[in-house]
PDB file of C-alpha atoms in Angstrom:
ATOM      1  CA  UNK A   1      -9.877 -24.528 -17.540  1.00  0.00           C
ATOM      2  CA  UNK A   2      -6.044 -23.969 -16.900  1.00  0.00           C
ATOM      3  CA  UNK A   3      -5.544 -20.738 -16.845  1.00  0.00           C
ATOM      4  CA  UNK A   4      -2.748 -18.722 -15.389  1.00  0.00           C
ATOM      5  CA  UNK A   5      -2.826 -15.339 -13.986  1.00  0.00           C
ATOM      6  CA  UNK A   6       0.640 -14.384 -12.095  1.00  0.00           C
ATOM      7  CA  UNK A   7       2.765 -11.466 -11.385  1.00  0.00           C
ATOM      8  CA  UNK A   8       0.578  -8.663 -12.222  1.00  0.00           C
ATOM      9  CA  UNK A   9       0.113  -5.605  -9.957  1.00  0.00           C
ATOM     10  CA  UNK A  10      -3.288  -5.059  -9.069  1.00  0.00           C
ATOM     11  CA  UNK A  11      -4.705  -2.027  -7.175  1.00  0.00           C
ATOM     12  CA  UNK A  12      -8.234   0.822  -6.662  1.00  0.00           C
ATOM     13  CA  UNK A  13     -10.337  -2.244  -8.729  1.00  0.00           C
ATOM     14  CA  UNK A  14     -14.550  -0.634  -7.599  1.00  0.00           C
ATOM     15  CA  UNK A  15     -14.919  -3.727  -6.406  1.00  0.00           C
ATOM     16  CA  UNK A  16     -12.416  -7.109  -7.253  1.00  0.00           C
ATOM     17  CA  UNK A  17      -8.916  -7.511  -7.916  1.00  0.00           C
ATOM     18  CA  UNK A  18      -9.071 -10.529  -9.374  1.00  0.00           C
ATOM     19  CA  UNK A  19     -13.161 -12.850  -9.761  1.00  0.00           C
ATOM     20  CA  UNK A  20     -13.284 -16.802 -10.938  1.00  0.00           C
ATOM     21  CA  UNK A  21     -16.014 -17.379 -11.754  1.00  0.00           C
ATOM     22  CA  UNK A  22     -18.007 -20.798 -11.415  1.00  0.00           C
ATOM     23  CA  UNK A  23     -17.438 -22.974 -14.383  1.00  0.00           C
ATOM     24  CA  UNK A  24     -13.772 -21.326 -15.015  1.00  0.00           C
ATOM     25  CA  UNK A  25     -11.769 -23.864 -12.643  1.00  0.00           C
ATOM     26  CA  UNK A  26      -8.309 -25.163 -12.713  1.00  0.00           C
ATOM     27  CA  UNK A  27      -6.628 -22.066 -12.234  1.00  0.00           C
ATOM     28  CA  UNK A  28      -3.212 -21.629 -10.737  1.00  0.00           C
ATOM     29  CA  UNK A  29      -2.899 -17.360  -8.910  1.00  0.00           C
ATOM     30  CA  UNK A  30       0.347 -16.242  -8.348  1.00  0.00           C
ATOM     31  CA  UNK A  31       3.030 -13.223  -7.108  1.00  0.00           C
ATOM     32  CA  UNK A  32       0.128 -11.162  -7.563  1.00  0.00           C
ATOM     33  CA  UNK A  33       0.037  -7.764  -5.829  1.00  0.00           C
ATOM     34  CA  UNK A  34      -3.344  -6.643  -5.178  1.00  0.00           C
ATOM     35  CA  UNK A  35      -4.926  -3.574  -3.031  1.00  0.00           C
ATOM     36  CA  UNK A  36      -7.592  -1.719  -2.247  1.00  0.00           C
ATOM     37  CA  UNK A  37     -10.270  -3.283  -3.674  1.00  0.00           C
ATOM     38  CA  UNK A  38     -13.359  -2.642  -3.427  1.00  0.00           C
ATOM     39  CA  UNK A  39     -15.001  -5.431  -2.145  1.00  0.00           C
ATOM     40  CA  UNK A  40     -12.025  -9.019  -2.461  1.00  0.00           C
ATOM     41  CA  UNK A  41      -8.891  -8.864  -3.379  1.00  0.00           C
ATOM     42  CA  UNK A  42      -9.032 -12.025  -5.637  1.00  0.00           C
ATOM     43  CA  UNK A  43     -12.584 -13.406  -5.450  1.00  0.00           C
ATOM     44  CA  UNK A  44     -13.475 -16.899  -6.357  1.00  0.00           C
ATOM     45  CA  UNK A  45     -16.169 -18.873  -7.302  1.00  0.00           C
ATOM     46  CA  UNK A  46     -14.897 -22.449  -8.590  1.00  0.00           C
ATOM     47  CA  UNK A  47     -12.651 -25.493  -7.431  1.00  0.00           C
ATOM     48  CA  UNK A  48      -9.330 -26.625  -7.774  1.00  0.00           C
ATOM     49  CA  UNK A  49      -6.727 -23.374  -7.973  1.00  0.00           C
ATOM     50  CA  UNK A  50      -3.774 -23.049  -6.733  1.00  0.00           C
ATOM     51  CA  UNK A  51      -3.224 -19.458  -5.001  1.00  0.00           C
ATOM     52  CA  UNK A  52       0.389 -18.873  -4.069  1.00  0.00           C
ATOM     53  CA  UNK A  53       3.013 -16.450  -3.666  1.00  0.00           C
ATOM     54  CA  UNK A  54       0.266 -13.492  -3.366  1.00  0.00           C
ATOM     55  CA  UNK A  55       0.226 -10.512  -1.692  1.00  0.00           C
ATOM     56  CA  UNK A  56      -3.123  -8.980  -0.530  1.00  0.00           C
ATOM     57  CA  UNK A  57      -3.309  -5.486   1.534  1.00  0.00           C
ATOM     58  CA  UNK A  58      -5.881  -2.639   2.467  1.00  0.00           C
ATOM     59  CA  UNK A  59      -8.835  -4.220   0.266  1.00  0.00           C
ATOM     60  CA  UNK A  60     -12.642  -3.799   1.371  1.00  0.00           C
ATOM     61  CA  UNK A  61     -14.477  -1.129   2.327  1.00  0.00           C
ATOM     62  CA  UNK A  62     -15.907  -0.244   6.284  1.00  0.00           C
ATOM     63  CA  UNK A  63     -19.441   1.148   5.999  1.00  0.00           C
ATOM     64  CA  UNK A  64     -21.807   1.733   8.309  1.00  0.00           C
ATOM     65  CA  UNK A  65     -22.626  -1.266   8.361  1.00  0.00           C
ATOM     66  CA  UNK A  66     -19.152  -2.956   9.000  1.00  0.00           C
ATOM     67  CA  UNK A  67     -16.581  -3.470   7.508  1.00  0.00           C
ATOM     68  CA  UNK A  68     -17.392  -5.556   3.917  1.00  0.00           C
ATOM     69  CA  UNK A  69     -14.648  -7.330   1.845  1.00  0.00           C
ATOM     70  CA  UNK A  70     -11.256  -9.629   2.683  1.00  0.00           C
ATOM     71  CA  UNK A  71      -8.296 -10.233   1.047  1.00  0.00           C
ATOM     72  CA  UNK A  72      -8.916 -12.885  -0.599  1.00  0.00           C
ATOM     73  CA  UNK A  73     -13.485 -14.917  -0.504  1.00  0.00           C
ATOM     74  CA  UNK A  74     -14.345 -18.275  -1.380  1.00  0.00           C
ATOM     75  CA  UNK A  75     -18.008 -17.877  -1.447  1.00  0.00           C
ATOM     76  CA  UNK A  76     -20.017 -20.662  -3.438  1.00  0.00           C
ATOM     77  CA  UNK A  77     -21.864 -19.560  -6.625  1.00  0.00           C
ATOM     78  CA  UNK A  78     -25.717 -19.462  -6.207  1.00  0.00           C
ATOM     79  CA  UNK A  79     -28.663 -17.727  -7.467  1.00  0.00           C
ATOM     80  CA  UNK A  80     -29.121 -15.700  -3.894  1.00  0.00           C
ATOM     81  CA  UNK A  81     -25.942 -14.199  -3.795  1.00  0.00           C
ATOM     82  CA  UNK A  82     -24.947 -13.026  -8.007  1.00  0.00           C
ATOM     83  CA  UNK A  83     -26.414 -10.183  -7.632  1.00  0.00           C
ATOM     84  CA  UNK A  84     -25.691  -8.330  -4.197  1.00  0.00           C
ATOM     85  CA  UNK A  85     -21.568 -10.165  -5.597  1.00  0.00           C
ATOM     86  CA  UNK A  86     -22.451  -7.229  -8.344  1.00  0.00           C
ATOM     87  CA  UNK A  87     -22.611  -3.606  -5.479  1.00  0.00           C
ATOM     88  CA  UNK A  88     -19.715  -1.555  -5.406  1.00  0.00           C
ATOM     89  CA  UNK A  89     -19.388  -0.489  -1.347  1.00  0.00           C
ATOM     90  CA  UNK A  90     -22.449   2.353  -1.456  1.00  0.00           C
ATOM     91  CA  UNK A  91     -24.957   0.449  -3.517  1.00  0.00           C
ATOM     92  CA  UNK A  92     -24.644   0.914  -7.013  1.00  0.00           C
ATOM     93  CA  UNK A  93     -25.118  -1.807  -9.322  1.00  0.00           C
ATOM     94  CA  UNK A  94     -22.763  -2.845 -12.096  1.00  0.00           C
ATOM     95  CA  UNK A  95     -24.729  -6.307 -13.192  1.00  0.00           C
ATOM     96  CA  UNK A  96     -27.872  -4.316 -13.750  1.00  0.00           C
ATOM     97  CA  UNK A  97     -25.538  -2.273 -16.094  1.00  0.00           C
ATOM     98  CA  UNK A  98     -23.806  -5.236 -17.392  1.00  0.00           C
ATOM     99  CA  UNK A  99     -25.921  -8.203 -17.326  1.00  0.00           C
ATOM    100  CA  UNK A 100     -23.196 -10.968 -18.911  1.00  0.00           C
ATOM    101  CA  UNK A 101     -21.722 -10.245 -15.360  1.00  0.00           C
ATOM    102  CA  UNK A 102     -24.057 -12.710 -14.122  1.00  0.00           C
ATOM    103  CA  UNK A 103     -23.298 -16.396 -14.026  1.00  0.00           C
ATOM    104  CA  UNK A 104     -25.303 -18.801 -15.810  1.00  0.00           C
ATOM    105  CA  UNK A 105     -26.236 -21.477 -13.194  1.00  0.00           C
ATOM    106  CA  UNK A 106     -25.493 -24.182 -16.325  1.00  0.00           C
ATOM    107  CA  UNK A 107     -22.287 -23.314 -15.697  1.00  0.00           C
ATOM    108  CA  UNK A 108     -22.356 -23.920 -11.997  1.00  0.00           C
ATOM    109  CA  UNK A 109     -19.066 -26.426 -10.972  1.00  0.00           C
ATOM    110  CA  UNK A 110     -18.042 -27.647  -7.057  1.00  0.00           C
ATOM    111  CA  UNK A 111     -16.267 -24.577  -4.615  1.00  0.00           C
ATOM    112  CA  UNK A 112     -13.783 -27.464  -3.569  1.00  0.00           C
ATOM    113  CA  UNK A 113     -10.243 -28.843  -4.192  1.00  0.00           C
ATOM    114  CA  UNK A 114      -8.082 -25.429  -3.468  1.00  0.00           C
ATOM    115  CA  UNK A 115      -4.906 -24.679  -1.997  1.00  0.00           C
ATOM    116  CA  UNK A 116      -3.775 -21.747  -0.815  1.00  0.00           C
ATOM    117  CA  UNK A 117      -0.306 -21.445  -0.124  1.00  0.00           C
ATOM    118  CA  UNK A 118       2.318 -18.787   1.367  1.00  0.00           C
ATOM    119  CA  UNK A 119       0.613 -15.989   0.382  1.00  0.00           C
ATOM    120  CA  UNK A 120       1.242 -12.946   2.931  1.00  0.00           C
ATOM    121  CA  UNK A 121      -2.952 -11.554   3.954  1.00  0.00           C
ATOM    122  CA  UNK A 122      -2.845  -8.407   6.094  1.00  0.00           C
ATOM    123  CA  UNK A 123      -5.212  -5.071   6.333  1.00  0.00           C
ATOM    124  CA  UNK A 124      -8.533  -5.693   5.008  1.00  0.00           C
ATOM    125  CA  UNK A 125     -11.096  -4.269   6.123  1.00  0.00           C
ATOM    126  CA  UNK A 126     -13.186  -7.692   7.241  1.00  0.00           C
ATOM    127  CA  UNK A 127     -11.130 -10.992   7.091  1.00  0.00           C
ATOM    128  CA  UNK A 128      -7.729 -12.347   5.453  1.00  0.00           C
ATOM    129  CA  UNK A 129      -9.653 -15.314   3.893  1.00  0.00           C
ATOM    130  CA  UNK A 130     -13.083 -15.564   4.365  1.00  0.00           C
ATOM    131  CA  UNK A 131     -13.904 -19.615   3.039  1.00  0.00           C
ATOM    132  CA  UNK A 132     -17.894 -20.137   2.632  1.00  0.00           C
ATOM    133  CA  UNK A 133     -19.662 -23.175   1.572  1.00  0.00           C
ATOM    134  CA  UNK A 134     -16.347 -24.581   0.585  1.00  0.00           C
ATOM    135  CA  UNK A 135     -14.430 -28.523   0.566  1.00  0.00           C
ATOM    136  CA  UNK A 136     -11.523 -29.626   0.815  1.00  0.00           C
ATOM    137  CA  UNK A 137      -9.560 -27.215   0.584  1.00  0.00           C
ATOM    138  CA  UNK A 138      -5.860 -27.099   1.908  1.00  0.00           C
ATOM    139  CA  UNK A 139      -4.893 -23.358   3.459  1.00  0.00           C
ATOM    140  CA  UNK A 140      -1.415 -23.657   4.872  1.00  0.00           C
ATOM    141  CA  UNK A 141       2.226 -21.711   5.596  1.00  0.00           C
ATOM    142  CA  UNK A 142       0.110 -18.292   4.568  1.00  0.00           C
ATOM    143  CA  UNK A 143       1.384 -15.183   6.317  1.00  0.00           C
ATOM    144  CA  UNK A 144      -1.460 -13.039   7.815  1.00  0.00           C
ATOM    145  CA  UNK A 145      -2.023 -10.465   9.897  1.00  0.00           C
ATOM    146  CA  UNK A 146      -3.843  -7.715  10.887  1.00  0.00           C
ATOM    147  CA  UNK A 147      -7.249  -7.696   9.041  1.00  0.00           C
ATOM    148  CA  UNK A 148     -10.297  -5.955  10.259  1.00  0.00           C
ATOM    149  CA  UNK A 149     -12.107  -9.377  11.712  1.00  0.00           C
ATOM    150  CA  UNK A 150     -10.499 -12.822  11.358  1.00  0.00           C
ATOM    151  CA  UNK A 151      -7.472 -13.888  10.053  1.00  0.00           C
ATOM    152  CA  UNK A 152      -9.527 -17.171   8.612  1.00  0.00           C
ATOM    153  CA  UNK A 153     -13.444 -17.263   8.622  1.00  0.00           C
ATOM    154  CA  UNK A 154     -14.400 -20.352   7.275  1.00  0.00           C
ATOM    155  CA  UNK A 155     -18.293 -21.319   7.361  1.00  0.00           C
ATOM    156  CA  UNK A 156     -21.166 -23.605   6.586  1.00  0.00           C
ATOM    157  CA  UNK A 157     -19.190 -26.398   5.272  1.00  0.00           C
ATOM    158  CA  UNK A 158     -16.789 -29.393   6.762  1.00  0.00           C
ATOM    159  CA  UNK A 159     -13.464 -30.238   5.651  1.00  0.00           C
ATOM    160  CA  UNK A 160     -11.795 -27.124   5.887  1.00  0.00           C
ATOM    161  CA  UNK A 161      -8.543 -26.997   6.585  1.00  0.00           C
TER     162      UNK A 161
END
């Protein structure tokens, strides 16, 4: 809890620029520049995080099935999604090589109470921000443009602004 990830430049990651697993709540991700990650620039599966002043560009991959990857993705930690979270675009599974990357569901926390503010999110393969299964999330004052499918995509739960 209470980690600060600030002022980093992260580029060309195979999967995620920053991956916050469930149970790792109350983080500040601020002033980071993340580009050209294979899937998501930031992938958040925890609650009560502040994501402020980051630049997330050109993340994700376009596959024959369509675009995969958002600048910023919030998805719940579920047994049905965890294995696919560790599949590199193109099919190889990182989880099969290192099972410690899989979540322990006894530590699963609610995907709620996140703040997304003053970020620049552009040119990502799929969505700028993908918000699935999250609640009580505030998205305010961001510059979101030129993403493949949606600027902001919200599904599954209520109370997301």
